[in-house]
Amino acid sequence: MDKQKFGTAPVFFTAISTILGAIMFLRFGFAVGMVGLAGTIGIILIGHAVTIPTAMAIAEIATNQKVEGGGEYYIISRSFGLVIGSTIGMALFMSQAISVAFYIMAFTEAFKPLIDWLRETYVLLPWFDTLLGYPQTIGIPALLVLTALILTKGADLGVKVLYTVVATLALSLLAFFVGTTDYDQTHSVSFFNSYEAELTAPDERLPADPDSVYYPGSEVVARATEPPPAAPATPAIPALSFFTVFAIIFPAFTGMTAGVGLSGDLRDPGRSIPRGTLAATIGGMIVYFFMAWKLAASAPPEVLADTSNLIMADIAWQGWWIIPLGLAAATISSALGSILVAPRTLQAIAADNIFPATGINQFLARGKGERNEPYNASLITVVLAAFFILLGALDSVAEIISMFFMVTYGSLCLISFLNHFAADPSYRPTFRSKWYVSLFGAIACFGLMFFMNSTYAATAVVLIGLLYVYIAHSNPDKRSLAVIFQGVIFQISRRIQIFLQKADKEEKKSWRPSIIAVSDATFTRLGAFDLLRWLSQKYGFGTYLHYINGYLSHDTSEAAAETKKRIIRMAEATESRIYVDTIVSPSYTSAIAQIIQFPGIAGTENNLLLLEYSKQTGEGLDDIIDNFKLIKSVDFNIGILGLSERGFGLKRTIHVWITRAHYESANLMILLAYIMTGHADWKNAEIKLFAVFEESKLAEEEQRLYDLIETGQLPISRNNIDVLCRLDNSDSRSVIARKSGEADLVILGFRDEVLKRMKEGLFAGYDDIGNVLFVNAAEEVKIR
């Protein structure tokens, strides 16, 4: 037998029975009294500006994937990743657990008529009378009874009571709308009338005759035959701001996601979830519009604003018993739904091993019976709910719930928007919202939090931030980038690349490194990898390629993928901001031919090729020399790094040697040295410039260097320049060895024709110094 047997009706009824709940009975009249009919309509519209986009987002997401254990948490965690998802999931669990307390506290309000009757009919013992005045007297036993039912009956109980609750709600609403009062027979609806306005405007309808009795809410003036009894003093009701009232009322509009959990039991979830969810959301909005009008027409603002009265019962036909019955049914149903959902959210979080202790995860994830009922998680939920019941502040609890709902709903809208933007081909929901609707819903959620209660909102944001840091620290294995963010980053990168390629570009006025480094000895000679990450950390972009000699095949492709993973781990360990990859090619020449044609990044063509060889063995140098002409065919700047056993030493000194023979490379050499010092590893490094000129040009070139320093074009202290006179019979290599023997990096220039003539001899004679970077500029780089 097919278990997926339900249509749209259960989705609709589950959602509408949660939407038309406690707030409707207990605080909707309060809203009309406080902010007037116009203000209440504004609250309804603003509230549904959040809930309708959320309903559309949840319908869209739920029709793209099966929603498993945890409901909304499952959607959020599988979209944002486990760290972010579990952080929001904990906020969701808190809202659901606190909702249990809220609905139980609202449920106790249904017993007020009974308590009043008992007090009027019987003489109660003082202690018992006092006890009945506390809502916890009924709330705690009700919570325990509900807990016992859930732990013994499980989720089946919710489905069995659903239609009874809906029928009771319908009866209550019908009785409310057909009810009449003296006030609605003698007054027209004032669109802007509110309790706050009543506080500032004296009532001119009061009779002048002191023997007449005026009944608030009517024009009836009766002649008193005897002095009227003194009316009990009504405590003053403080006027509240619009958004404070909104925060109290907002939970009335929530609950539209309640039907999503039924997705596994529906014949056609792609049809039933969107229709049922949206119908309940819009249907609830329409009911609230008519309720606001009915309340404004049936009682004066000061009566509506008094939360000590169940105003709907005073207005409804046979309201003395129908409205409390409806309130009891609605609140106990909502409490039942919350106490079913909250433990499942907590169980799903624990099943993902989010909590730091394995024992805690196992305890909370452990279920009972064939359906894995969250027995232990239910106990935690009940304890948390009991705590908030003991607090007893209904309005404050409503505001707290609103904050957590806003975080959850904003996240759902954001997921929908990001899925639209990421344009993942595998994201194919049968119902589609619009990206701008989801974006508006997300912005509205996070913005309204601060309008409602900036203190609660700031506290919620800080707590969620701290929770995220804690979860991320405790779960380093789960900090992978979620697919949805990969898609978003891909789209942003794609659009920027296309834009930059097509956009008209101004003439380049400064040089920025866009470097490709190539090596076949990544794991034995780290010099090129390190130099690239230092040069690319702050000012430019770097691509590191590991060359694998061979023909492309299944085996070499697998080997390349494994090598790439190793290099990525190296980049992560060193916190490098470089892109890494591998290239498989049958020869070094074919590899270079491919590499120099690689497209640039961020609209900038690659402008420097970094190669390396071992100074000790010469390994890699022949390949560089043989392919130098090929590299220069595309006018690349070239850096050839000669690696010594000493490596980069203490990373404290960089020596740059310039002469007139390779003056066109001088500026590039100086810039590379300066860029190096932008990395934290070289932040304490000192750049020393050695300039070697003929005696006839010595004074002129020295002054030129000083002028560059004065104008800020040469980022070196004047004291760090050593101008040397070139002697015809002197060996420059011996001078360099003497001056730079202890330098951590030496940068030298060379010219094309010298390399062609001297070949390996150009790089010989530097055995007494550490690492050497030979630089050849394709054109002069200007220092500005």
mmCIF file with all atom_site columns, N, CA, C and O in Angstrom, residues 60-66 78-79 415-416 418-432 482-488 490-491:
data_model
loop_
_atom_site.group_PDB
_atom_site.id
_atom_site.type_symbol
_atom_site.label_atom_id
_atom_site.label_alt_id
_atom_site.label_comp_id
_atom_site.label_asym_id
_atom_site.label_entity_id
_atom_site.label_seq_id
_atom_site.pdbx_PDB_ins_code
_atom_site.Cartn_x
_atom_site.Cartn_y
_atom_site.Cartn_z
_atom_site.occupancy
_atom_site.B_iso_or_equiv
_atom_site.pdbx_formal_charge
_atom_site.auth_seq_id
_atom_site.auth_comp_id
_atom_site.auth_asym_id
_atom_site.auth_atom_id
_atom_site.pdbx_PDB_model_num
ATOM 1   N N  . GLU A 1 60  ? 9.203  26.400 -2.578  1.00 0.00 ? 60  GLU A N  1
ATOM 2   C CA . GLU A 1 60  ? 10.168 26.174 -3.655  1.00 0.00 ? 60  GLU A CA 1
ATOM 3   C C  . GLU A 1 60  ? 11.219 25.149 -3.249  1.00 0.00 ? 60  GLU A C  1
ATOM 4   O O  . GLU A 1 60  ? 11.482 24.183 -3.977  1.00 0.00 ? 60  GLU A O  1
ATOM 5   N N  . ILE A 1 61  ? 11.814 25.348 -2.072  1.00 0.00 ? 61  ILE A N  1
ATOM 6   C CA . ILE A 1 61  ? 12.891 24.456 -1.628  1.00 0.00 ? 61  ILE A CA 1
ATOM 7   C C  . ILE A 1 61  ? 12.363 23.044 -1.392  1.00 0.00 ? 61  ILE A C  1
ATOM 8   O O  . ILE A 1 61  ? 13.008 22.055 -1.756  1.00 0.00 ? 61  ILE A O  1
ATOM 9   N N  . ALA A 1 62  ? 11.176 22.973 -0.799  1.00 0.00 ? 62  ALA A N  1
ATOM 10  C CA . ALA A 1 62  ? 10.624 21.654 -0.464  1.00 0.00 ? 62  ALA A CA 1
ATOM 11  C C  . ALA A 1 62  ? 10.244 20.855 -1.702  1.00 0.00 ? 62  ALA A C  1
ATOM 12  O O  . ALA A 1 62  ? 10.194 19.622 -1.659  1.00 0.00 ? 62  ALA A O  1
ATOM 13  N N  . THR A 1 63  ? 9.968  21.536 -2.825  1.00 0.00 ? 63  THR A N  1
ATOM 14  C CA . THR A 1 63  ? 9.637  20.810 -4.052  1.00 0.00 ? 63  THR A CA 1
ATOM 15  C C  . THR A 1 63  ? 10.874 20.486 -4.876  1.00 0.00 ? 63  THR A C  1
ATOM 16  O O  . THR A 1 63  ? 10.766 19.883 -5.938  1.00 0.00 ? 63  THR A O  1
ATOM 17  N N  . ASN A 1 64  ? 12.046 20.880 -4.390  1.00 0.00 ? 64  ASN A N  1
ATOM 18  C CA . ASN A 1 64  ? 13.287 20.525 -5.072  1.00 0.00 ? 64  ASN A CA 1
ATOM 19  C C  . ASN A 1 64  ? 13.969 19.328 -4.418  1.00 0.00 ? 64  ASN A C  1
ATOM 20  O O  . ASN A 1 64  ? 14.748 18.640 -5.053  1.00 0.00 ? 64  ASN A O  1
ATOM 21  N N  . GLN A 1 65  ? 13.694 19.100 -3.143  1.00 0.00 ? 65  GLN A N  1
ATOM 22  C CA . GLN A 1 65  ? 14.349 18.019 -2.421  1.00 0.00 ? 65  GLN A CA 1
ATOM 23  C C  . GLN A 1 65  ? 13.399 17.446 -1.387  1.00 0.00 ? 65  GLN A C  1
ATOM 24  O O  . GLN A 1 65  ? 12.484 18.120 -0.925  1.00 0.00 ? 65  GLN A O  1
ATOM 25  N N  . LYS A 1 66  ? 13.629 16.204 -1.052  1.00 0.00 ? 66  LYS A N  1
ATOM 26  C CA . LYS A 1 66  ? 12.833 15.590 0.001   1.00 0.00 ? 66  LYS A CA 1
ATOM 27  C C  . LYS A 1 66  ? 13.280 16.154 1.345   1.00 0.00 ? 66  LYS A C  1
ATOM 28  O O  . LYS A 1 66  ? 14.466 16.171 1.658   1.00 0.00 ? 66  LYS A O  1
ATOM 29  N N  . ARG A 1 78  ? 21.461 21.610 4.860   1.00 0.00 ? 78  ARG A N  1
ATOM 30  C CA . ARG A 1 78  ? 21.896 21.020 3.582   1.00 0.00 ? 78  ARG A CA 1
ATOM 31  C C  . ARG A 1 78  ? 22.115 22.083 2.516   1.00 0.00 ? 78  ARG A C  1
ATOM 32  O O  . ARG A 1 78  ? 22.672 21.785 1.458   1.00 0.00 ? 78  ARG A O  1
ATOM 33  N N  . SER A 1 79  ? 21.700 23.297 2.793   1.00 0.00 ? 79  SER A N  1
ATOM 34  C CA . SER A 1 79  ? 21.919 24.394 1.851   1.00 0.00 ? 79  SER A CA 1
ATOM 35  C C  . SER A 1 79  ? 23.131 25.226 2.249   1.00 0.00 ? 79  SER A C  1
ATOM 36  O O  . SER A 1 79  ? 23.987 25.546 1.423   1.00 0.00 ? 79  SER A O  1
ATOM 37  N N  . ILE A 1 415 ? 18.190 31.397 1.299   1.00 0.00 ? 415 ILE A N  1
ATOM 38  C CA . ILE A 1 415 ? 18.513 30.164 0.579   1.00 0.00 ? 415 ILE A CA 1
ATOM 39  C C  . ILE A 1 415 ? 17.857 30.175 -0.797  1.00 0.00 ? 415 ILE A C  1
ATOM 40  O O  . ILE A 1 415 ? 18.472 29.834 -1.810  1.00 0.00 ? 415 ILE A O  1
ATOM 41  N N  . SER A 1 416 ? 16.586 30.565 -0.829  1.00 0.00 ? 416 SER A N  1
ATOM 42  C CA . SER A 1 416 ? 15.872 30.640 -2.118  1.00 0.00 ? 416 SER A CA 1
ATOM 43  C C  . SER A 1 416 ? 16.566 31.619 -3.057  1.00 0.00 ? 416 SER A C  1
ATOM 44  O O  . SER A 1 416 ? 16.806 31.314 -4.231  1.00 0.00 ? 416 SER A O  1
ATOM 45  N N  . LEU A 1 418 ? 19.708 32.728 -3.015  1.00 0.00 ? 418 LEU A N  1
ATOM 46  C CA . LEU A 1 418 ? 21.034 32.259 -3.420  1.00 0.00 ? 418 LEU A CA 1
ATOM 47  C C  . LEU A 1 418 ? 20.940 31.127 -4.434  1.00 0.00 ? 418 LEU A C  1
ATOM 48  O O  . LEU A 1 418 ? 21.774 31.026 -5.339  1.00 0.00 ? 418 LEU A O  1
ATOM 49  N N  . ASN A 1 419 ? 19.934 30.274 -4.303  1.00 0.00 ? 419 ASN A N  1
ATOM 50  C CA . ASN A 1 419 ? 19.748 29.210 -5.294  1.00 0.00 ? 419 ASN A CA 1
ATOM 51  C C  . ASN A 1 419 ? 19.398 29.790 -6.660  1.00 0.00 ? 419 ASN A C  1
ATOM 52  O O  . ASN A 1 419 ? 19.831 29.279 -7.694  1.00 0.00 ? 419 ASN A O  1
ATOM 53  N N  . HIS A 1 420 ? 18.592 30.848 -6.662  1.00 0.00 ? 420 HIS A N  1
ATOM 54  C CA . HIS A 1 420 ? 18.288 31.523 -7.932  1.00 0.00 ? 420 HIS A CA 1
ATOM 55  C C  . HIS A 1 420 ? 19.562 32.109 -8.534  1.00 0.00 ? 420 HIS A C  1
ATOM 56  O O  . HIS A 1 420 ? 19.812 31.985 -9.734  1.00 0.00 ? 420 HIS A O  1
ATOM 57  N N  . PHE A 1 421 ? 20.352 32.768 -7.693  1.00 0.00 ? 421 PHE A N  1
ATOM 58  C CA . PHE A 1 421 ? 21.556 33.438 -8.182  1.00 0.00 ? 421 PHE A CA 1
ATOM 59  C C  . PHE A 1 421 ? 22.614 32.440 -8.628  1.00 0.00 ? 421 PHE A C  1
ATOM 60  O O  . PHE A 1 421 ? 23.300 32.657 -9.634  1.00 0.00 ? 421 PHE A O  1
ATOM 61  N N  . ALA A 1 422 ? 22.747 31.333 -7.874  1.00 0.00 ? 422 ALA A N  1
ATOM 62  C CA . ALA A 1 422 ? 23.776 30.343 -8.198  1.00 0.00 ? 422 ALA A CA 1
ATOM 63  C C  . ALA A 1 422 ? 23.490 29.624 -9.506  1.00 0.00 ? 422 ALA A C  1
ATOM 64  O O  . ALA A 1 422 ? 24.404 29.153 -10.179 1.00 0.00 ? 422 ALA A O  1
ATOM 65  N N  . ALA A 1 423 ? 22.199 29.541 -9.877  1.00 0.00 ? 423 ALA A N  1
ATOM 66  C CA . ALA A 1 423 ? 21.801 28.919 -11.148 1.00 0.00 ? 423 ALA A CA 1
ATOM 67  C C  . ALA A 1 423 ? 22.375 27.510 -11.288 1.00 0.00 ? 423 ALA A C  1
ATOM 68  O O  . ALA A 1 423 ? 22.956 27.158 -12.318 1.00 0.00 ? 423 ALA A O  1
ATOM 69  N N  . ASP A 1 424 ? 22.215 26.708 -10.255 1.00 0.00 ? 424 ASP A N  1
ATOM 70  C CA . ASP A 1 424 ? 22.683 25.323 -10.279 1.00 0.00 ? 424 ASP A CA 1
ATOM 71  C C  . ASP A 1 424 ? 21.723 24.490 -11.131 1.00 0.00 ? 424 ASP A C  1
ATOM 72  O O  . ASP A 1 424 ? 20.519 24.465 -10.860 1.00 0.00 ? 424 ASP A O  1
ATOM 73  N N  . PRO A 1 425 ? 22.216 23.800 -12.159 1.00 0.00 ? 425 PRO A N  1
ATOM 74  C CA . PRO A 1 425 ? 21.309 22.999 -13.004 1.00 0.00 ? 425 PRO A CA 1
ATOM 75  C C  . PRO A 1 425 ? 20.556 21.919 -12.235 1.00 0.00 ? 425 PRO A C  1
ATOM 76  O O  . PRO A 1 425 ? 19.482 21.486 -12.658 1.00 0.00 ? 425 PRO A O  1
ATOM 77  N N  . SER A 1 426 ? 21.112 21.463 -11.113 1.00 0.00 ? 426 SER A N  1
ATOM 78  C CA . SER A 1 426 ? 20.444 20.427 -10.325 1.00 0.00 ? 426 SER A CA 1
ATOM 79  C C  . SER A 1 426 ? 19.339 20.987 -9.437  1.00 0.00 ? 426 SER A C  1
ATOM 80  O O  . SER A 1 426 ? 18.588 20.220 -8.830  1.00 0.00 ? 426 SER A O  1
ATOM 81  N N  . TYR A 1 427 ? 19.239 22.317 -9.357  1.00 0.00 ? 427 TYR A N  1
ATOM 82  C CA . TYR A 1 427 ? 18.165 22.942 -8.577  1.00 0.00 ? 427 TYR A CA 1
ATOM 83  C C  . TYR A 1 427 ? 16.965 23.143 -9.493  1.00 0.00 ? 427 TYR A C  1
ATOM 84  O O  . TYR A 1 427 ? 16.897 24.107 -10.261 1.00 0.00 ? 427 TYR A O  1
ATOM 85  N N  . ARG A 1 428 ? 16.008 22.215 -9.439  1.00 0.00 ? 428 ARG A N  1
ATOM 86  C CA . ARG A 1 428 ? 14.866 22.225 -10.344 1.00 0.00 ? 428 ARG A CA 1
ATOM 87  C C  . ARG A 1 428 ? 13.565 22.037 -9.566  1.00 0.00 ? 428 ARG A C  1
ATOM 88  O O  . ARG A 1 428 ? 12.893 21.006 -9.699  1.00 0.00 ? 428 ARG A O  1
ATOM 89  N N  . PRO A 1 429 ? 13.178 22.992 -8.729  1.00 0.00 ? 429 PRO A N  1
ATOM 90  C CA . PRO A 1 429 ? 11.912 22.856 -7.990  1.00 0.00 ? 429 PRO A CA 1
ATOM 91  C C  . PRO A 1 429 ? 10.719 22.921 -8.934  1.00 0.00 ? 429 PRO A C  1
ATOM 92  O O  . PRO A 1 429 ? 10.758 23.605 -9.964  1.00 0.00 ? 429 PRO A O  1
ATOM 93  N N  . THR A 1 430 ? 9.651  22.220 -8.597  1.00 0.00 ? 430 THR A N  1
ATOM 94  C CA . THR A 1 430 ? 8.450  22.263 -9.429  1.00 0.00 ? 430 THR A CA 1
ATOM 95  C C  . THR A 1 430 ? 7.659  23.540 -9.200  1.00 0.00 ? 430 THR A C  1
ATOM 96  O O  . THR A 1 430 ? 6.840  23.926 -10.019 1.00 0.00 ? 430 THR A O  1
ATOM 97  N N  . PHE A 1 431 ? 7.899  24.189 -8.054  1.00 0.00 ? 431 PHE A N  1
ATOM 98  C CA . PHE A 1 431 ? 7.311  25.508 -7.799  1.00 0.00 ? 431 PHE A CA 1
ATOM 99  C C  . PHE A 1 431 ? 8.455  26.500 -7.657  1.00 0.00 ? 431 PHE A C  1
ATOM 100 O O  . PHE A 1 431 ? 9.409  26.260 -6.931  1.00 0.00 ? 431 PHE A O  1
ATOM 101 N N  . ARG A 1 432 ? 8.353  27.634 -8.355  1.00 0.00 ? 432 ARG A N  1
ATOM 102 C CA . ARG A 1 432 ? 9.427  28.622 -8.305  1.00 0.00 ? 432 ARG A CA 1
ATOM 103 C C  . ARG A 1 432 ? 8.909  29.961 -7.798  1.00 0.00 ? 432 ARG A C  1
ATOM 104 O O  . ARG A 1 432 ? 7.922  30.486 -8.311  1.00 0.00 ? 432 ARG A O  1
ATOM 105 N N  . ALA A 1 482 ? 29.756 25.206 1.462   1.00 0.00 ? 482 ALA A N  1
ATOM 106 C CA . ALA A 1 482 ? 28.522 24.606 0.994   1.00 0.00 ? 482 ALA A CA 1
ATOM 107 C C  . ALA A 1 482 ? 28.369 24.796 -0.514  1.00 0.00 ? 482 ALA A C  1
ATOM 108 O O  . ALA A 1 482 ? 28.863 25.765 -1.100  1.00 0.00 ? 482 ALA A O  1
ATOM 109 N N  . VAL A 1 483 ? 27.660 23.855 -1.135  1.00 0.00 ? 483 VAL A N  1
ATOM 110 C CA . VAL A 1 483 ? 27.479 23.898 -2.586  1.00 0.00 ? 483 VAL A CA 1
ATOM 111 C C  . VAL A 1 483 ? 26.830 25.198 -3.023  1.00 0.00 ? 483 VAL A C  1
ATOM 112 O O  . VAL A 1 483 ? 27.175 25.773 -4.061  1.00 0.00 ? 483 VAL A O  1
ATOM 113 N N  . ILE A 1 484 ? 25.873 25.675 -2.221  1.00 0.00 ? 484 ILE A N  1
ATOM 114 C CA . ILE A 1 484 ? 25.156 26.896 -2.595  1.00 0.00 ? 484 ILE A CA 1
ATOM 115 C C  . ILE A 1 484 ? 26.103 28.088 -2.675  1.00 0.00 ? 484 ILE A C  1
ATOM 116 O O  . ILE A 1 484 ? 26.001 28.932 -3.576  1.00 0.00 ? 484 ILE A O  1
ATOM 117 N N  . PHE A 1 485 ? 27.073 28.172 -1.751  1.00 0.00 ? 485 PHE A N  1
ATOM 118 C CA . PHE A 1 485 ? 28.037 29.268 -1.784  1.00 0.00 ? 485 PHE A CA 1
ATOM 119 C C  . PHE A 1 485 ? 29.037 29.086 -2.927  1.00 0.00 ? 485 PHE A C  1
ATOM 120 O O  . PHE A 1 485 ? 29.484 30.062 -3.526  1.00 0.00 ? 485 PHE A O  1
ATOM 121 N N  . GLN A 1 486 ? 29.384 27.834 -3.227  1.00 0.00 ? 486 GLN A N  1
ATOM 122 C CA . GLN A 1 486 ? 30.249 27.592 -4.374  1.00 0.00 ? 486 GLN A CA 1
ATOM 123 C C  . GLN A 1 486 ? 29.586 28.092 -5.652  1.00 0.00 ? 486 GLN A C  1
ATOM 124 O O  . GLN A 1 486 ? 30.226 28.717 -6.505  1.00 0.00 ? 486 GLN A O  1
ATOM 125 N N  . GLY A 1 487 ? 28.281 27.839 -5.773  1.00 0.00 ? 487 GLY A N  1
ATOM 126 C CA . GLY A 1 487 ? 27.551 28.298 -6.939  1.00 0.00 ? 487 GLY A CA 1
ATOM 127 C C  . GLY A 1 487 ? 27.490 29.807 -7.026  1.00 0.00 ? 487 GLY A C  1
ATOM 128 O O  . GLY A 1 487 ? 27.650 30.393 -8.103  1.00 0.00 ? 487 GLY A O  1
ATOM 129 N N  . VAL A 1 488 ? 27.262 30.455 -5.881  1.00 0.00 ? 488 VAL A N  1
ATOM 130 C CA . VAL A 1 488 ? 27.198 31.920 -5.852  1.00 0.00 ? 488 VAL A CA 1
ATOM 131 C C  . VAL A 1 488 ? 28.554 32.519 -6.228  1.00 0.00 ? 488 VAL A C  1
ATOM 132 O O  . VAL A 1 488 ? 28.630 33.457 -7.042  1.00 0.00 ? 488 VAL A O  1
ATOM 133 N N  . PHE A 1 490 ? 30.889 31.122 -7.936  1.00 0.00 ? 490 PHE A N  1
ATOM 134 C CA . PHE A 1 490 ? 31.124 30.845 -9.355  1.00 0.00 ? 490 PHE A CA 1
ATOM 135 C C  . PHE A 1 490 ? 30.424 31.879 -10.233 1.00 0.00 ? 490 PHE A C  1
ATOM 136 O O  . PHE A 1 490 ? 31.013 32.407 -11.187 1.00 0.00 ? 490 PHE A O  1
ATOM 137 N N  . GLN A 1 491 ? 29.164 32.196 -9.914  1.00 0.00 ? 491 GLN A N  1
ATOM 138 C CA . GLN A 1 491 ? 28.418 33.152 -10.729 1.00 0.00 ? 491 GLN A CA 1
ATOM 139 C C  . GLN A 1 491 ? 29.017 34.554 -10.632 1.00 0.00 ? 491 GLN A C  1
ATOM 140 O O  . GLN A 1 491 ? 29.116 35.266 -11.632 1.00 0.00 ? 491 GLN A O  1
#
